[in-house]
PDB file of C-alpha atoms in Angstrom:
ATOM      1  CA  MET A  29      73.810  10.756  43.118  1.00 79.00           C
ATOM      2  CA  ILE A  30      73.353   8.584  40.017  1.00 82.00           C
ATOM      3  CA  LEU A  31      70.498  10.743  38.740  1.00 87.00           C
ATOM      4  CA  LYS A  32      72.632  13.855  39.161  1.00 87.00           C
ATOM      5  CA  LYS A  33      75.455  12.246  37.202  1.00 88.00           C
ATOM      6  CA  ALA A  34      73.029  11.190  34.452  1.00 89.00           C
ATOM      7  CA  ALA A  35      71.701  14.739  34.248  1.00 90.00           C
ATOM      8  CA  TYR A  36      75.252  16.080  33.856  1.00 91.00           C
ATOM      9  CA  TYR A  37      75.911  13.598  31.048  1.00 90.00           C
ATOM     10  CA  ALA A  38      72.655  14.577  29.320  1.00 92.00           C
ATOM     11  CA  VAL A  39      73.536  18.284  29.523  1.00 92.00           C
ATOM     12  CA  ALA A  40      77.050  17.597  28.230  1.00 93.00           C
ATOM     13  CA  VAL A  41      75.712  15.605  25.267  1.00 92.00           C
ATOM     14  CA  ALA A  42      73.181  18.338  24.488  1.00 93.00           C
ATOM     15  CA  ALA A  43      75.923  20.998  24.610  1.00 93.00           C
ATOM     16  CA  LEU A  44      78.143  18.964  22.289  1.00 92.00           C
ATOM     17  CA  ALA A  45      75.243  18.428  19.886  1.00 91.00           C
ATOM     18  CA  ALA A  46      74.485  22.158  19.857  1.00 93.00           C
ATOM     19  CA  ALA A  47      78.133  22.968  19.204  1.00 93.00           C
ATOM     20  CA  ALA A  48      78.216  20.442  16.367  1.00 90.00           C
ATOM     21  CA  VAL A  49      75.110  21.989  14.802  1.00 90.00           C
ATOM     22  CA  VAL A  50      76.633  25.475  15.001  1.00 93.00           C
ATOM     23  CA  CYS A  51      79.857  24.228  13.386  1.00 90.00           C
ATOM     24  CA  VAL A  52      78.027  22.421  10.583  1.00 88.00           C
ATOM     25  CA  VAL A  53      75.859  25.459   9.818  1.00 91.00           C
ATOM     26  CA  ALA A  54      78.903  27.759   9.830  1.00 93.00           C
ATOM     27  CA  LEU A  55      80.797  25.420   7.490  1.00 90.00           C
ATOM     28  CA  ALA A  56      77.786  25.179   5.175  1.00 91.00           C
ATOM     29  CA  MET A  57      77.503  28.957   5.049  1.00 93.00           C
ATOM     30  CA  ALA A  58      81.225  29.305   4.362  1.00 94.00           C
ATOM     31  CA  LEU A  59      81.063  26.758   1.548  1.00 92.00           C
ATOM     32  CA  HIS A  60      78.021  28.520   0.087  1.00 93.00           C
ATOM     33  CA  ALA A  61      79.786  31.895   0.232  1.00 94.00           C
ATOM     34  CA  ALA A  62      82.918  30.413  -1.373  1.00 93.00           C
ATOM     35  CA  VAL A  63      81.213  28.848  -4.396  1.00 93.00           C
ATOM     36  CA  GLU A  64      78.390  31.376  -4.928  1.00 93.00           C
ATOM     37  CA  PRO A  65      80.397  33.938  -6.954  1.00 94.00           C
ATOM     38  CA  SER A  66      81.482  31.327  -9.494  1.00 93.00           C
ATOM     39  CA  VAL A  67      78.258  29.255  -9.935  1.00 93.00           C
ATOM     40  CA  GLY A  68      75.403  31.413  -8.643  1.00 92.00           C
ATOM     41  CA  PRO A  69      73.144  31.076  -5.589  1.00 91.00           C
ATOM     42  CA  ALA A  70      71.060  28.101  -6.767  1.00 92.00           C
ATOM     43  CA  TRP A  71      74.028  25.929  -7.728  1.00 92.00           C
ATOM     44  CA  ALA A  72      75.850  26.959  -4.562  1.00 92.00           C
ATOM     45  CA  ALA A  73      72.929  25.585  -2.541  1.00 91.00           C
ATOM     46  CA  VAL A  74      73.085  22.364  -4.569  1.00 92.00           C
ATOM     47  CA  ILE A  75      76.818  22.039  -3.876  1.00 92.00           C
ATOM     48  CA  VAL A  76      76.264  22.585  -0.137  1.00 91.00           C
ATOM     49  CA  ALA A  77      73.497  19.966  -0.070  1.00 91.00           C
ATOM     50  CA  GLY A  78      75.648  17.512  -2.040  1.00 91.00           C
ATOM     51  CA  ALA A  79      78.553  18.022   0.334  1.00 91.00           C
ATOM     52  CA  ALA A  80      76.239  17.359   3.270  1.00 89.00           C
ATOM     53  CA  VAL A  81      74.942  14.165   1.638  1.00 90.00           C
ATOM     54  CA  VAL A  82      78.468  12.901   0.937  1.00 90.00           C
ATOM     55  CA  LEU A  83      79.621  13.730   4.466  1.00 88.00           C
ATOM     56  CA  MET A  84      76.622  12.028   6.103  1.00 89.00           C
ATOM     57  CA  GLY A  85      76.994   8.998   3.821  1.00 90.00           C
ATOM     58  CA  LEU A  86      80.634   8.565   4.779  1.00 90.00           C
ATOM     59  CA  LEU A  87      79.877   9.076   8.456  1.00 87.00           C
ATOM     60  CA  SER A  88      77.010   6.584   8.440  1.00 89.00           C
ATOM     61  CA  ALA A  89      79.100   3.988   6.564  1.00 89.00           C
ATOM     62  CA  PHE A  90      81.891   4.406   9.114  1.00 89.00           C
ATOM     63  CA  LEU A  91      79.476   4.041  12.044  1.00 87.00           C
ATOM     64  CA  LEU A  92      77.795   0.981  10.506  1.00 87.00           C
ATOM     65  CA  ILE A  93      81.143  -0.717  10.003  1.00 87.00           C
ATOM     66  CA  ARG A  94      82.131   0.093  13.590  1.00 86.00           C
ATOM     67  CA  ALA A  95      78.790  -1.212  14.909  1.00 85.00           C
ATOM     68  CA  ASN A  96      78.905  -4.472  12.899  1.00 81.00           C
ATOM     69  CA  PRO A  97      82.538  -5.362  12.225  1.00 77.00           C
ATOM     70  CA  PRO A  98      83.106  -8.045   9.585  1.00 74.00           C
ATOM     71  CA  LYS A  99      83.521 -11.485  11.059  1.00 74.00           C
ATOM     72  CA  ALA A 100      87.046 -12.822  10.976  1.00 67.00           C
ATOM     73  CA  LEU A 101      87.587 -15.939   8.945  1.00 53.00           C
ATOM     74  CA  HIS A 102      88.363 -18.997  11.020  1.00 50.00           C
ATOM     75  CA  ALA A 103      91.544 -20.902  10.469  1.00 51.00           C
ATOM     76  CA  VAL A 104      91.215 -24.254   8.715  1.00 52.00           C
ATOM     77  CA  GLY A 105      92.459 -26.228  11.726  1.00 50.00           C
ATOM     78  CA  GLN A 106      90.027 -24.624  14.183  1.00 60.00           C
ATOM     79  CA  GLU A 107      86.756 -26.337  13.273  1.00 69.00           C
ATOM     80  CA  LYS A 108      83.988 -25.749  15.839  1.00 73.00           C
ATOM     81  CA  ASP A 109      81.975 -28.575  17.296  1.00 75.00           C
ATOM     82  CA  LEU A 110      78.279 -29.031  16.512  1.00 74.00           C
ATOM     83  CA  THR A 111      77.019 -27.604  19.810  1.00 74.00           C
ATOM     84  CA  SER A 112      78.906 -24.308  19.512  1.00 79.00           C
ATOM     85  CA  ARG A 113      77.798 -23.930  15.877  1.00 79.00           C
ATOM     86  CA  MET A 114      74.166 -24.530  16.911  1.00 77.00           C
ATOM     87  CA  PHE A 115      74.384 -21.909  19.675  1.00 79.00           C
ATOM     88  CA  GLU A 116      75.999 -19.461  17.213  1.00 83.00           C
ATOM     89  CA  LEU A 117      73.165 -20.074  14.750  1.00 78.00           C
ATOM     90  CA  ALA A 118      70.568 -19.563  17.489  1.00 81.00           C
ATOM     91  CA  ARG A 119      72.240 -16.306  18.546  1.00 84.00           C
ATOM     92  CA  ASP A 120      72.564 -15.014  14.960  1.00 86.00           C
ATOM     93  CA  LYS A 121      69.128 -16.135  13.739  1.00 82.00           C
ATOM     94  CA  PRO A 122      66.684 -16.385  16.645  1.00 81.00           C
ATOM     95  CA  TRP A 123      63.642 -16.877  14.361  1.00 84.00           C
ATOM     96  CA  VAL A 124      65.229 -19.960  12.811  1.00 80.00           C
ATOM     97  CA  ALA A 125      65.963 -21.327  16.283  1.00 81.00           C
ATOM     98  CA  ALA A 126      62.378 -20.687  17.364  1.00 82.00           C
ATOM     99  CA  GLY A 127      61.136 -22.500  14.249  1.00 83.00           C
ATOM    100  CA  VAL A 128      63.324 -25.496  15.032  1.00 79.00           C
ATOM    101  CA  VAL A 129      62.001 -25.604  18.602  1.00 78.00           C
ATOM    102  CA  VAL A 130      58.397 -25.454  17.351  1.00 80.00           C
ATOM    103  CA  ALA A 131      59.074 -28.206  14.798  1.00 81.00           C
ATOM    104  CA  ALA A 132      60.702 -30.397  17.441  1.00 77.00           C
ATOM    105  CA  ALA A 133      57.734 -29.845  19.765  1.00 77.00           C
ATOM    106  CA  ALA A 134      55.322 -30.793  16.976  1.00 79.00           C
ATOM    107  CA  VAL A 135      57.259 -33.993  16.287  1.00 73.00           C
ATOM    108  CA  ALA A 136      57.364 -34.773  20.006  1.00 75.00           C
ATOM    109  CA  LEU A 137      53.605 -34.325  20.344  1.00 76.00           C
ATOM    110  CA  LYS A 138      52.780 -36.354  17.212  1.00 80.00           C
ATOM    111  CA  ASN A 139      55.175 -39.242  17.864  1.00 79.00           C
ATOM    112  CA  PRO A 140      55.671 -40.027  21.558  1.00 77.00           C
ATOM    113  CA  LYS A 141      57.633 -43.204  20.667  1.00 79.00           C
ATOM    114  CA  ILE A 142      60.301 -41.162  18.879  1.00 76.00           C
ATOM    115  CA  THR A 143      60.475 -38.764  21.820  1.00 75.00           C
ATOM    116  CA  ALA A 144      60.910 -41.664  24.244  1.00 79.00           C
ATOM    117  CA  ALA A 145      63.674 -43.151  22.068  1.00 79.00           C
ATOM    118  CA  VAL A 146      65.539 -39.848  21.857  1.00 74.00           C
ATOM    119  CA  LEU A 147      65.254 -39.246  25.609  1.00 75.00           C
ATOM    120  CA  SER A 148      66.457 -42.763  26.421  1.00 81.00           C
ATOM    121  CA  ALA A 149      69.428 -42.320  24.060  1.00 78.00           C
ATOM    122  CA  VAL A 150      70.337 -39.027  25.724  1.00 75.00           C
ATOM    123  CA  MET A 151      70.032 -40.514  29.205  1.00 78.00           C
ATOM    124  CA  ALA A 152      72.116 -43.542  28.206  1.00 77.00           C
ATOM    125  CA  GLY A 153      74.787 -41.231  26.796  1.00 69.00           C
ATOM    126  CA  ARG A 154      74.942 -39.264  30.029  1.00 65.00           C
ATOM    127  CA  ALA A 155      75.079 -42.408  32.138  1.00 65.00           C
ATOM    128  CA  SER A 156      78.035 -43.749  30.153  1.00 65.00           C
ATOM    129  CA  LYS A 157      79.980 -40.481  30.646  1.00 60.00           C
ATOM    130  CA  LYS A 158      79.811 -40.739  34.464  1.00 56.00           C
TER     131      LYS A 158
END
């Protein structure tokens, strides 16, 4: 049942793509026929290609903005805590987060006393919250 539905969607998308191609070609031919008497066949082809470039540029800019909307500015009174900012940084820049983890592991392996002190501080903090 799901495979049948997926096949219908694939056929529908292919039909829409074919219709879009036919429309674009027809519009390009109409534009070429409209400008050819005044500028000649070579310049008419240049105008059609330029129109296609402008149209695709606008369409791609629109789709990029829709895919990655600009982040809204936060209000001054709504400052995030350190943990949420760290998770946001890790989500936005995973390579930086991986580098921090590797650096922390290197420090932990080189200095076991520092690791023990940090772990005891974390455990003491959790014990005082209970």
